[in-house]
Amino acid sequence: FVKTMEDNQNNDIDVKPIVSLPEVVIPTNEENEKEMIKLRARLFRFRDGEWKERGTGEIKLLHNEENHAIRVVMRRDKTLKICANHFLTPDIELQKHINSDRDFNYSCFADFTDGQPQSELFALRFATVENAQLWKNKVEEAKLILKTKCSIYAEEFLKSSDADTDSSSEDDLGSSDKPSTEENAENVIEDIQKLKIEN
């Protein structure tokens, strides 16, 4: 029994699904954040005395415009599983790798990739030197936003910059106007004794 090509083309097969599934929108928790930069990179994590690859994909800086917090988020290609998820802080420093201009090392206080916050040492490798420089420039721009606008860091940064200007203006006054360390210690001891007497 032989079927011809025409017979196969004339047979209309109608397949209907047994269960219909509605389309569901899955939130990424990035909806309220503005993307500052997105580049392809490879991420490594330092564990057990060696660098281990964490994933390859797009790494992003995400800026929350309400509280001005900035996150670093990286998802692996194809699976879209998160391999880096931590807040950027003003003290994060990108250090160039010794042998390459397209690699950076940095540490973060709390990475939330595995659910629990954990201190991590990361290495990033970009495809080109230009992309590495773009990333570094955006990180510096983001750190400036944190220092000036983010409610967590801005107040602390302003206090430290005021203290720096106060100390530099005190240096301009000359050493004769400043009390000595011994005089300061004596004044502190007197203040403590007064407090004890008053109590």
CSV table of C-alpha atoms in Angstrom, one decimal:
chain,number,residue,atom,x,y,z
A,1,PHE,CA,0.0,0.0,0.0
A,2,VAL,CA,1.8,3.1,-1.3
A,3,LYS,CA,0.6,6.7,-0.7
A,4,THR,CA,1.5,9.4,-3.1
A,5,MET,CA,2.6,12.9,-2.2
A,6,GLU,CA,-0.7,14.3,-3.3
A,7,ASP,CA,-2.6,12.1,-0.8
A,8,ASN,CA,-0.4,13.4,2.0
A,9,GLN,CA,-0.9,17.0,1.1
A,10,ASN,CA,-4.7,16.6,0.9
A,11,ASN,CA,-5.0,15.2,4.5
A,12,ASP,CA,-5.7,18.1,6.8
A,13,ILE,CA,-4.8,17.2,10.3
A,14,ASP,CA,-6.4,19.3,13.0
A,15,VAL,CA,-4.8,19.0,16.4
A,16,LYS,CA,-6.3,20.7,19.4
A,17,PRO,CA,-4.6,21.1,22.8
A,18,ILE,CA,-6.1,19.1,25.6
A,19,VAL,CA,-5.6,21.9,28.1
A,20,SER,CA,-5.3,25.6,27.2
A,21,LEU,CA,-2.8,27.5,29.2
A,22,PRO,CA,-3.1,31.3,29.5
A,23,GLU,CA,-0.1,33.5,28.9
A,24,VAL,CA,1.4,34.6,32.2
A,25,VAL,CA,3.6,37.7,32.7
A,26,ILE,CA,6.5,36.7,35.0
A,27,PRO,CA,7.9,39.7,36.9
A,28,THR,CA,11.7,40.2,36.8
A,29,ASN,CA,11.7,42.7,39.7
A,30,GLU,CA,13.4,45.1,37.3
A,31,GLU,CA,10.2,46.9,36.3
A,32,ASN,CA,10.7,49.9,38.6
A,33,GLU,CA,14.3,50.4,37.6
A,34,LYS,CA,15.9,52.2,34.7
A,35,GLU,CA,18.7,50.4,32.8
A,36,MET,CA,21.9,52.5,32.9
A,37,ILE,CA,24.0,50.1,30.8
A,38,LYS,CA,23.8,46.6,29.5
A,39,LEU,CA,26.8,44.7,28.1
A,40,ARG,CA,27.8,41.1,27.4
A,41,ALA,CA,30.4,39.7,29.8
A,42,ARG,CA,31.7,36.6,31.5
A,43,LEU,CA,31.6,36.5,35.3
A,44,PHE,CA,33.9,34.6,37.6
A,45,ARG,CA,33.7,34.0,41.3
A,46,PHE,CA,36.6,33.3,43.6
A,47,ARG,CA,35.9,30.2,45.6
A,48,ASP,CA,38.1,27.5,47.3
A,49,GLY,CA,41.4,29.3,46.2
A,50,GLU,CA,40.5,29.5,42.5
A,51,TRP,CA,38.4,31.4,40.0
A,52,LYS,CA,35.3,29.6,38.9
A,53,GLU,CA,33.1,30.6,36.0
A,54,ARG,CA,29.7,31.9,37.2
A,55,GLY,CA,28.1,32.5,33.8
A,56,THR,CA,28.1,34.4,30.5
A,57,GLY,CA,25.4,36.8,29.6
A,58,GLU,CA,24.3,40.5,29.9
A,59,ILE,CA,25.4,42.4,32.9
A,60,LYS,CA,23.4,45.5,33.8
A,61,LEU,CA,23.4,48.5,36.1
A,62,LEU,CA,19.8,49.2,37.2
A,63,HIS,CA,18.9,52.5,38.8
A,64,ASN,CA,15.8,52.8,41.0
A,65,GLU,CA,14.7,56.4,40.4
A,66,GLU,CA,12.7,56.6,43.6
A,67,ASN,CA,15.4,55.9,46.2
A,68,HIS,CA,18.4,56.1,43.8
A,69,ALA,CA,19.8,52.7,44.8
A,70,ILE,CA,21.7,51.0,42.0
A,71,ARG,CA,21.9,47.2,41.5
A,72,VAL,CA,24.3,45.1,39.4
A,73,VAL,CA,22.3,42.2,37.8
A,74,MET,CA,23.6,39.6,35.4
A,75,ARG,CA,21.6,36.7,33.9
A,76,ARG,CA,23.1,33.7,32.1
A,77,ASP,CA,22.4,33.3,28.4
A,78,LYS,CA,19.5,31.0,27.4
A,79,THR,CA,18.4,30.0,30.9
A,80,LEU,CA,18.2,33.6,32.1
A,81,LYS,CA,19.2,32.4,35.6
A,82,ILE,CA,20.7,35.1,37.8
A,83,CYS,CA,24.4,34.8,38.4
A,84,ALA,CA,25.0,38.3,40.0
A,85,ASN,CA,22.6,40.4,42.0
A,86,HIS,CA,24.0,43.0,44.4
A,87,PHE,CA,23.7,46.6,45.2
A,88,LEU,CA,26.5,49.0,44.0
A,89,THR,CA,28.1,50.9,46.8
A,90,PRO,CA,30.4,53.9,46.7
A,91,ASP,CA,33.3,52.0,48.0
A,92,ILE,CA,33.3,49.3,45.2
A,93,GLU,CA,36.5,49.7,43.2
A,94,LEU,CA,37.0,48.0,39.8
A,95,GLN,CA,40.6,46.9,39.7
A,96,LYS,CA,42.1,46.0,36.4
A,97,HIS,CA,43.4,42.5,36.1
A,98,ILE,CA,47.2,42.3,35.8
A,99,ASN,CA,47.3,40.6,32.4
A,100,SER,CA,44.3,42.2,30.6
A,101,ASP,CA,42.7,45.6,30.0
A,102,ARG,CA,39.3,44.0,29.5
A,103,ASP,CA,39.1,42.3,32.9
A,104,PHE,CA,38.1,43.7,36.2
A,105,ASN,CA,38.2,42.3,39.8
A,106,TYR,CA,35.9,43.7,42.5
A,107,SER,CA,34.4,42.6,45.8
A,108,CYS,CA,30.9,43.2,47.0
A,109,PHE,CA,29.6,43.1,50.6
A,110,ALA,CA,26.3,41.1,49.9
A,111,ASP,CA,25.4,39.3,46.7
A,112,PHE,CA,21.9,37.9,46.8
A,113,THR,CA,22.2,35.4,43.9
A,114,ASP,CA,21.9,32.3,46.0
A,115,GLY,CA,19.1,33.6,48.2
A,116,GLN,CA,21.2,34.5,51.3
A,117,PRO,CA,23.5,37.6,51.2
A,118,GLN,CA,27.1,36.5,50.8
A,119,SER,CA,30.3,38.5,50.5
A,120,GLU,CA,31.8,37.8,47.1
A,121,LEU,CA,35.0,38.4,45.0
A,122,PHE,CA,34.1,38.7,41.3
A,123,ALA,CA,36.0,39.0,38.1
A,124,LEU,CA,34.4,40.4,34.9
A,125,ARG,CA,35.7,39.8,31.4
A,126,PHE,CA,34.4,41.8,28.5
A,127,ALA,CA,34.8,41.0,24.8
A,128,THR,CA,36.6,44.3,24.0
A,129,VAL,CA,38.7,46.9,25.8
A,130,GLU,CA,36.1,49.5,24.7
A,131,ASN,CA,33.3,47.7,26.5
A,132,ALA,CA,35.4,47.3,29.6
A,133,GLN,CA,36.0,51.1,29.6
A,134,LEU,CA,32.3,51.8,29.0
A,135,TRP,CA,31.4,49.6,32.0
A,136,LYS,CA,34.0,51.3,34.2
A,137,ASN,CA,32.8,54.8,33.2
A,138,LYS,CA,29.2,53.9,34.0
A,139,VAL,CA,30.1,52.4,37.4
A,140,GLU,CA,31.9,55.7,38.3
A,141,GLU,CA,28.8,57.7,37.1
A,142,ALA,CA,26.6,55.4,39.2
A,143,LYS,CA,28.8,55.8,42.3
A,144,LEU,CA,28.5,59.6,41.9
A,145,ILE,CA,24.7,59.2,41.9
A,146,LEU,CA,24.9,57.2,45.0
A,147,LYS,CA,27.1,59.7,46.8
A,148,THR,CA,24.8,62.7,45.9
A,149,LYS,CA,21.2,61.3,45.6
A,150,CYS,CA,20.9,58.0,47.4
A,151,SER,CA,19.3,58.4,50.8
A,152,ILE,CA,21.6,55.7,52.2
A,153,TYR,CA,24.9,57.2,51.2
A,154,ALA,CA,24.3,60.9,50.4
A,155,GLU,CA,24.1,62.0,54.0
A,156,GLU,CA,27.2,60.1,55.0
A,157,PHE,CA,29.1,61.4,52.0
A,158,LEU,CA,28.2,65.0,52.8
A,159,LYS,CA,29.3,64.6,56.4
A,160,SER,CA,32.6,63.2,55.4
A,161,SER,CA,33.2,65.9,52.8
A,162,ASP,CA,32.3,68.6,55.4
A,163,ALA,CA,34.7,67.0,57.8
A,164,ASP,CA,37.4,67.1,55.1
A,165,THR,CA,36.9,70.8,54.5
A,166,ASP,CA,36.8,71.5,58.2
A,167,SER,CA,40.1,69.7,58.8
A,168,SER,CA,41.7,71.5,55.8
A,169,SER,CA,40.5,74.9,57.1
A,170,GLU,CA,41.9,74.1,60.5
A,171,ASP,CA,45.2,73.3,58.9
A,172,ASP,CA,45.2,76.8,57.4
A,173,LEU,CA,44.8,78.4,60.8
A,174,GLY,CA,48.2,77.2,62.0
A,175,SER,CA,49.3,75.0,64.8
A,176,SER,CA,49.3,77.8,67.4
A,177,ASP,CA,45.5,78.2,67.4
A,178,LYS,CA,44.8,74.5,67.8
A,179,PRO,CA,44.8,72.9,71.3
A,180,SER,CA,47.3,70.2,71.8
A,181,THR,CA,46.3,66.5,72.2
A,182,GLU,CA,47.2,66.7,75.9
A,183,GLU,CA,44.9,69.7,76.4
A,184,ASN,CA,42.1,67.9,74.6
A,185,ALA,CA,42.6,64.8,76.8
A,186,GLU,CA,42.5,66.9,79.9
A,187,ASN,CA,39.3,68.7,78.8
A,188,VAL,CA,37.6,65.3,78.1
A,189,ILE,CA,38.6,64.0,81.5
A,190,GLU,CA,37.2,67.2,83.2
A,191,ASP,CA,33.9,66.8,81.2
A,192,ILE,CA,33.6,63.2,82.3
A,193,GLN,CA,34.3,64.1,86.0
A,194,LYS,CA,31.6,66.8,85.8
A,195,LEU,CA,29.1,64.3,84.4
A,196,LYS,CA,29.9,61.9,87.3
A,197,ILE,CA,29.4,64.7,89.9
A,198,GLU,CA,26.1,65.9,88.4
A,199,ASN,CA,24.7,62.3,88.3
